[in-house]
Amino acid sequence: MASAPRPVSSAATLHPPLTDSLGRTIHDLRVSITDRCNYKCIYCRTGELGAQYPELANEEYLRLIRLFVDLGITKVRLTGGEPLLRRGVVDLIAELARLRTPAGAPLDIALTTNGHLLESLAGPLKAAGLNRVTVSMDAVDAAAFESITRVPGSFPVVLKGIRAARDQGLTPLKINCVLLRGFNDDQIEGFARFAREEDVVVRFIEFMPLEEGRLWTPEIVVTLKEIVEHIGRTMSLVELPPREPSETARRYGFADGTGEIGIIAPVSQAFCGACSRVRLTSDGKIRTCLFSQVEHDLYGRLRAGAGDEELSAYIVRIVNAKEPRHHIGEPGFLKPSRSMVHIGG
Ligand code: SAM
């Protein structure tokens, strides 16, 4: 499946960088490569449903991703489901690493994982060209962690995966922790210490209504303000400037200069106005927002024989109509038809 870096297709010269009707530049593509998962995190999956959607062949993901890259995508994040369950993930990353943006730059390639298979895969992933990983970890206490993942023995396995990835240079290594009041909000301080001791960036995420079951309420969300106040009781935090305007996390350092945490606050402080993301589901549908009520069947067009020009024009049109914002917490809010694990987080 190896091939030389492709010359930039004519699509790049036909279309301006991907923008939407509100003038937001879209340069970040999240691609789910499976909606299978080996964990049953209580706030994500019910544990009763398995995979719901088919997966594409690596060549098909690659062709679709290449079209986005030719149109201006500079960063690709592979996710799922659990992307490391996907056979051929290392080969796919090796192929992505050969793509070039219209400006001739390599892609920024990242991956979000639960870390369960990371210890042995960190080396091959790095060698294939992966730049960074984000590992999801919702407690620093082993028993609390395993009561969330519902997989006995998972905590030490993930910890080894995190350390292996960090030692391979898949950095800055970020840890994502979704906080739920009454479940794991007692872990905040432990995570702040973990960030400093393990040299990782811990990012707390406000829980969004994207679960398979029915757990979300406004009250269960632990907000950015509460997290900052909580840590501030024992450690002093200094807010750091954003690295780029579309950065999702508010960044904080510790007063002594060691360690960093981030807080992603899509519920209490939505950042839709600076959104630079679109998503491709494992079955090849474009989603222009996590909360989109409609999906756009890019893969269906590919299967029907559409050429690159037609597919690129379709992408441009769909991205242009990206939703202005989500409506979490507003009257009439509707959950999307797919939950997070099936969209790709
Ligand atoms: N299996 C991989 C993992 O565990 O990171 C990738 C998929 S997972 C759906 C991606 C991220 O979405 C994880 O960090 C997870 O914690 C987060 N997530 C899942 N459901 C969420 C929700 N309802 N609100 C906020 N984040 C959520």
XYZ file of C-alpha atoms and ligand atoms in Angstrom:
372
model
C 0.000 0.000 0.000
C 3.092 2.258 0.160
C 3.232 5.023 -2.427
C 5.301 8.132 -3.070
C 3.994 11.466 -1.723
C 1.255 12.567 -4.092
C 1.466 15.778 -6.001
C -1.192 18.237 -4.852
C -4.401 17.610 -6.751
C -6.072 20.233 -8.854
C -8.767 20.492 -6.155
C -6.368 22.582 -4.081
C -6.064 25.151 -6.791
C -9.793 25.217 -7.490
C -10.923 25.815 -3.931
C -9.790 28.302 -1.303
C -8.876 26.891 2.113
C -11.893 25.227 3.682
C -14.045 27.862 5.295
C -17.649 27.977 6.382
C -20.306 30.588 5.802
C -19.316 32.320 9.060
C -15.727 32.712 7.893
C -14.286 30.056 10.200
C -11.302 28.292 8.647
C -11.547 24.535 8.990
C -8.164 22.880 9.325
C -8.773 20.062 11.790
C -10.278 16.726 10.727
C -11.238 14.054 13.254
C -11.600 10.639 11.727
C -13.194 7.706 13.496
C -11.713 4.466 12.189
C -13.972 2.150 14.182
C -16.844 2.473 16.591
C -15.815 -0.685 18.424
C -14.474 -0.163 21.921
C -12.937 -2.447 24.534
C -14.006 -0.250 27.470
C -17.497 0.441 28.761
C -16.959 3.812 30.407
C -20.078 4.493 32.410
C -20.604 7.990 30.983
C -20.108 6.889 27.369
C -21.381 3.393 26.613
C -24.185 1.408 28.156
C -22.198 -1.780 27.613
C -25.253 -3.353 25.946
C -24.633 -2.050 22.433
C -21.687 -3.110 20.301
C -20.440 -1.462 17.134
C -23.254 0.098 15.132
C -21.585 1.160 11.929
C -19.396 -0.490 9.266
C -15.759 0.491 8.797
C -14.079 1.446 5.554
C -10.909 -0.057 4.135
C -7.688 1.826 4.903
C -7.419 2.849 1.232
C -10.882 4.407 1.438
C -10.120 6.400 4.594
C -6.924 7.502 2.942
C -8.620 8.679 -0.222
C -11.223 10.663 1.707
C -8.652 12.173 4.080
C -6.441 13.136 1.127
C -9.329 15.109 -0.377
C -9.714 17.061 2.871
C -5.968 17.671 3.040
C -5.906 18.993 -0.510
C -8.624 21.434 0.574
C -6.740 22.815 3.562
C -6.886 20.346 6.449
C -3.518 20.396 8.214
C -4.261 18.277 11.281
C -5.801 14.819 11.382
C -6.782 13.108 14.619
C -7.672 9.420 14.496
C -10.252 8.358 17.036
C -13.133 5.982 17.555
C -14.500 3.847 19.264
C -11.040 2.689 20.219
C -8.753 3.369 17.246
C -6.037 0.966 18.396
C -8.494 -1.920 17.973
C -8.488 -1.237 14.278
C -6.290 -3.654 12.360
C -3.913 -1.753 10.088
C -3.903 1.451 12.172
C -0.095 1.639 12.043
C -0.124 1.224 8.244
C -2.795 3.892 7.931
C -0.676 6.323 9.930
C 2.360 5.520 7.796
C 0.324 6.421 4.710
C -1.025 9.615 6.307
C 2.537 10.609 7.127
C 3.308 10.587 3.391
C 0.581 13.104 2.544
C 1.514 16.742 2.081
C -0.618 19.850 2.465
C -0.963 22.168 -0.553
C 1.872 24.196 1.036
C 4.057 21.065 0.971
C 4.062 20.482 4.744
C 3.518 17.110 6.416
C 0.297 16.609 8.297
C 0.065 16.959 12.048
C -1.142 13.472 12.986
C -2.614 12.779 16.421
C -4.592 9.941 17.968
C -7.007 9.688 20.887
C -7.009 6.354 22.707
C -8.023 4.743 25.963
C -4.402 3.574 26.186
C -5.170 -0.099 26.732
C -3.100 -1.266 23.751
C -0.611 1.583 23.826
C 2.313 -0.005 25.626
C 3.233 -2.290 22.734
C 1.996 0.015 19.970
C 3.670 3.270 21.043
C 6.949 2.414 19.284
C 5.393 1.294 15.975
C 3.001 4.273 15.979
C 5.861 6.709 16.499
C 7.959 5.015 13.816
C 5.007 5.208 11.396
C 4.847 8.985 11.809
C 2.327 9.655 14.571
C 3.134 12.961 16.277
C 1.090 12.901 19.485
C -1.386 10.917 21.521
C -4.137 11.881 23.887
C -5.048 9.202 26.408
C -8.419 9.191 28.125
C -8.179 8.553 31.830
C -10.986 9.494 34.152
C -9.442 8.754 37.559
C -5.953 8.525 39.041
C -7.112 6.113 41.707
C -7.014 2.541 40.336
C -10.302 1.392 41.890
C -12.145 4.537 40.782
C -10.660 4.218 37.275
C -11.768 0.614 36.914
C -15.245 1.335 38.219
C -15.560 3.846 35.359
C -14.051 1.709 32.566
C -15.722 -1.433 33.955
C -12.602 -3.385 32.963
C -10.816 -4.989 35.929
C -7.043 -4.512 35.884
C -7.193 -1.690 33.317
C -5.495 0.998 35.425
C -1.891 -0.365 35.474
C -2.193 -1.298 31.786
C -3.128 2.266 30.822
C -0.448 3.734 33.062
C 2.192 1.640 31.280
C 0.749 2.752 27.951
C 0.989 6.415 28.946
C 4.597 6.040 30.049
C 5.538 4.108 26.900
C 4.002 6.812 24.689
C 5.756 9.568 26.616
C 9.079 7.707 26.406
C 8.623 7.289 22.648
C 8.247 11.058 22.300
C 4.538 11.051 21.388
C 4.395 14.409 23.119
C 3.094 16.696 24.453
C 1.150 13.794 25.883
C -2.317 14.837 26.915
C -4.616 13.056 29.326
C -8.336 13.674 28.890
C -10.512 13.398 31.974
C -14.269 13.859 31.708
C -15.551 14.999 35.079
C -18.951 13.953 36.415
C -20.260 15.264 39.686
C -20.565 12.504 42.249
C -18.551 10.036 40.135
C -14.984 11.311 39.795
C -14.929 14.942 40.908
C -12.889 13.777 43.916
C -10.018 13.055 41.493
C -9.275 16.665 40.512
C -6.462 17.296 42.942
C -4.890 13.896 42.284
C -4.882 14.705 38.567
C -3.202 18.050 39.196
C -0.417 16.192 41.024
C -0.318 13.517 38.300
C 0.254 16.184 35.625
C 3.267 17.472 37.522
C 4.726 14.081 38.445
C 4.258 12.346 35.091
C 5.084 15.316 32.850
C 1.781 15.118 30.995
C -0.866 17.744 30.269
C -4.086 16.786 32.045
C -7.200 18.231 30.452
C -10.480 18.212 32.281
C -13.491 18.080 29.984
C -17.019 19.145 30.790
C -19.417 16.261 30.237
C -21.598 16.743 27.152
C -24.971 15.086 26.401
C -23.493 12.525 24.005
C -23.748 9.323 26.000
C -25.480 6.150 24.801
C -27.674 6.061 27.886
C -29.338 8.860 29.823
C -26.996 10.275 32.416
C -26.506 13.889 31.386
C -28.159 16.665 33.357
C -26.911 20.239 33.747
C -26.208 19.423 37.406
C -23.808 16.552 36.659
C -21.475 18.849 34.714
C -18.455 20.033 36.706
C -17.725 23.442 35.228
C -14.452 25.165 34.397
C -15.042 27.691 37.178
C -15.499 24.955 39.749
C -12.385 23.089 38.613
C -10.204 26.195 38.808
C -11.591 27.026 42.254
C -11.080 23.474 43.451
C -7.416 23.289 42.420
C -6.834 26.845 43.610
C -7.664 25.802 47.176
C -4.388 23.875 47.454
C -2.207 24.962 44.514
C -1.782 28.233 42.709
C -2.651 28.277 39.039
C -1.615 30.801 36.409
C -3.665 31.086 33.213
C -1.483 30.609 30.102
C -2.125 32.245 26.720
C -3.741 30.091 23.995
C -1.299 28.667 21.460
C -3.787 29.174 18.636
C -7.189 30.878 18.406
C -9.073 27.611 17.830
C -7.547 25.874 20.847
C -10.335 24.073 22.716
C -8.657 24.038 26.123
C -8.061 26.957 28.460
C -4.500 26.379 29.669
C -3.178 26.801 33.194
C 0.305 26.377 34.618
C 1.325 26.000 38.242
C 2.937 28.966 39.935
C 6.275 27.171 40.342
C 6.449 26.546 36.588
C 6.138 22.732 36.753
C 3.186 21.113 35.031
C 0.217 22.177 32.953
C -3.478 21.464 33.010
C -6.164 22.391 30.527
C -9.900 22.737 30.846
C -12.219 22.138 27.923
C -15.530 23.801 28.671
C -17.947 23.195 25.794
C -20.932 23.457 28.138
C -20.236 26.431 30.410
C -18.041 28.423 27.998
C -18.743 27.159 24.482
C -16.032 27.870 21.913
C -18.067 27.285 18.737
C -17.145 30.725 17.376
C -13.550 29.579 16.974
C -14.315 26.007 15.903
C -11.936 24.691 13.245
C -13.131 21.076 13.189
C -15.110 18.691 11.058
C -15.528 14.969 11.559
C -15.591 11.895 9.405
C -17.363 8.901 10.951
C -16.051 5.361 10.602
C -18.619 4.718 7.872
C -17.615 7.778 5.890
C -20.202 10.406 6.848
C -19.184 14.026 7.314
C -20.371 15.632 10.557
C -19.801 19.360 10.744
C -20.579 19.529 14.472
C -20.630 16.986 17.302
C -24.287 17.929 17.686
C -25.242 17.894 13.982
C -28.727 16.611 13.323
C -27.732 15.624 9.791
C -24.838 13.635 8.391
C -23.481 13.850 4.883
C -22.700 10.660 3.044
C -19.286 11.253 1.493
C -18.459 7.558 1.288
C -21.773 6.826 -0.473
C -20.675 9.192 -3.234
C -17.260 7.586 -3.427
C -18.861 4.155 -3.733
C -21.167 5.430 -6.443
C -18.074 6.280 -8.477
C -17.696 10.029 -7.894
C -14.301 11.398 -8.907
C -12.035 13.575 -6.749
C -13.359 16.829 -8.205
C -16.961 15.928 -7.424
C -16.120 14.711 -3.922
C -14.059 17.828 -3.194
C -16.848 20.104 -4.346
C -19.238 18.179 -2.088
C -16.906 18.610 0.914
C -16.606 22.343 0.265
C -20.385 22.719 0.062
C -21.071 20.716 3.220
C -18.377 22.437 5.267
C -19.640 25.816 4.146
C -22.960 25.078 5.833
C -21.388 24.131 9.187
C -23.706 24.880 12.122
C -22.985 28.183 13.888
C -23.017 26.584 17.341
C -24.414 23.836 19.516
C -27.467 24.272 21.735
C -26.577 22.236 24.837
C -28.784 23.158 27.782
C -31.228 25.245 25.713
C -34.949 24.468 25.500
C -35.603 22.126 22.588
C -32.036 20.769 22.543
C -31.911 17.466 20.675
C -29.228 14.856 21.166
C -27.658 13.785 17.881
C -28.638 10.411 16.443
C -25.201 8.969 17.267
C -23.501 9.014 20.635
C -19.854 10.013 21.145
C -18.430 6.516 20.745
C -20.123 6.157 17.349
C -19.295 9.668 16.141
C -15.643 9.689 17.169
C -14.591 11.858 20.078
N -11.507 5.243 22.785
C -10.787 6.467 22.666
C -10.612 7.098 24.015
O -11.026 6.508 25.009
O -10.022 8.171 24.080
C -11.355 7.456 21.669
C -12.824 7.651 21.643
S -13.511 8.447 23.056
C -15.208 8.562 22.567
C -12.866 10.082 22.855
C -12.991 11.009 24.018
O -14.320 11.399 24.177
C -12.534 10.439 25.339
O -11.596 11.307 25.927
C -13.801 10.415 26.149
O -13.553 10.606 27.509
C -14.558 11.565 25.546
N -15.998 11.522 25.782
C -16.820 10.470 25.624
N -18.091 10.815 25.917
C -18.049 12.125 26.260
C -19.049 13.057 26.670
N -20.337 12.714 26.743
N -18.663 14.312 26.955
C -17.372 14.673 26.863
N -16.388 13.844 26.459
C -16.726 12.578 26.176
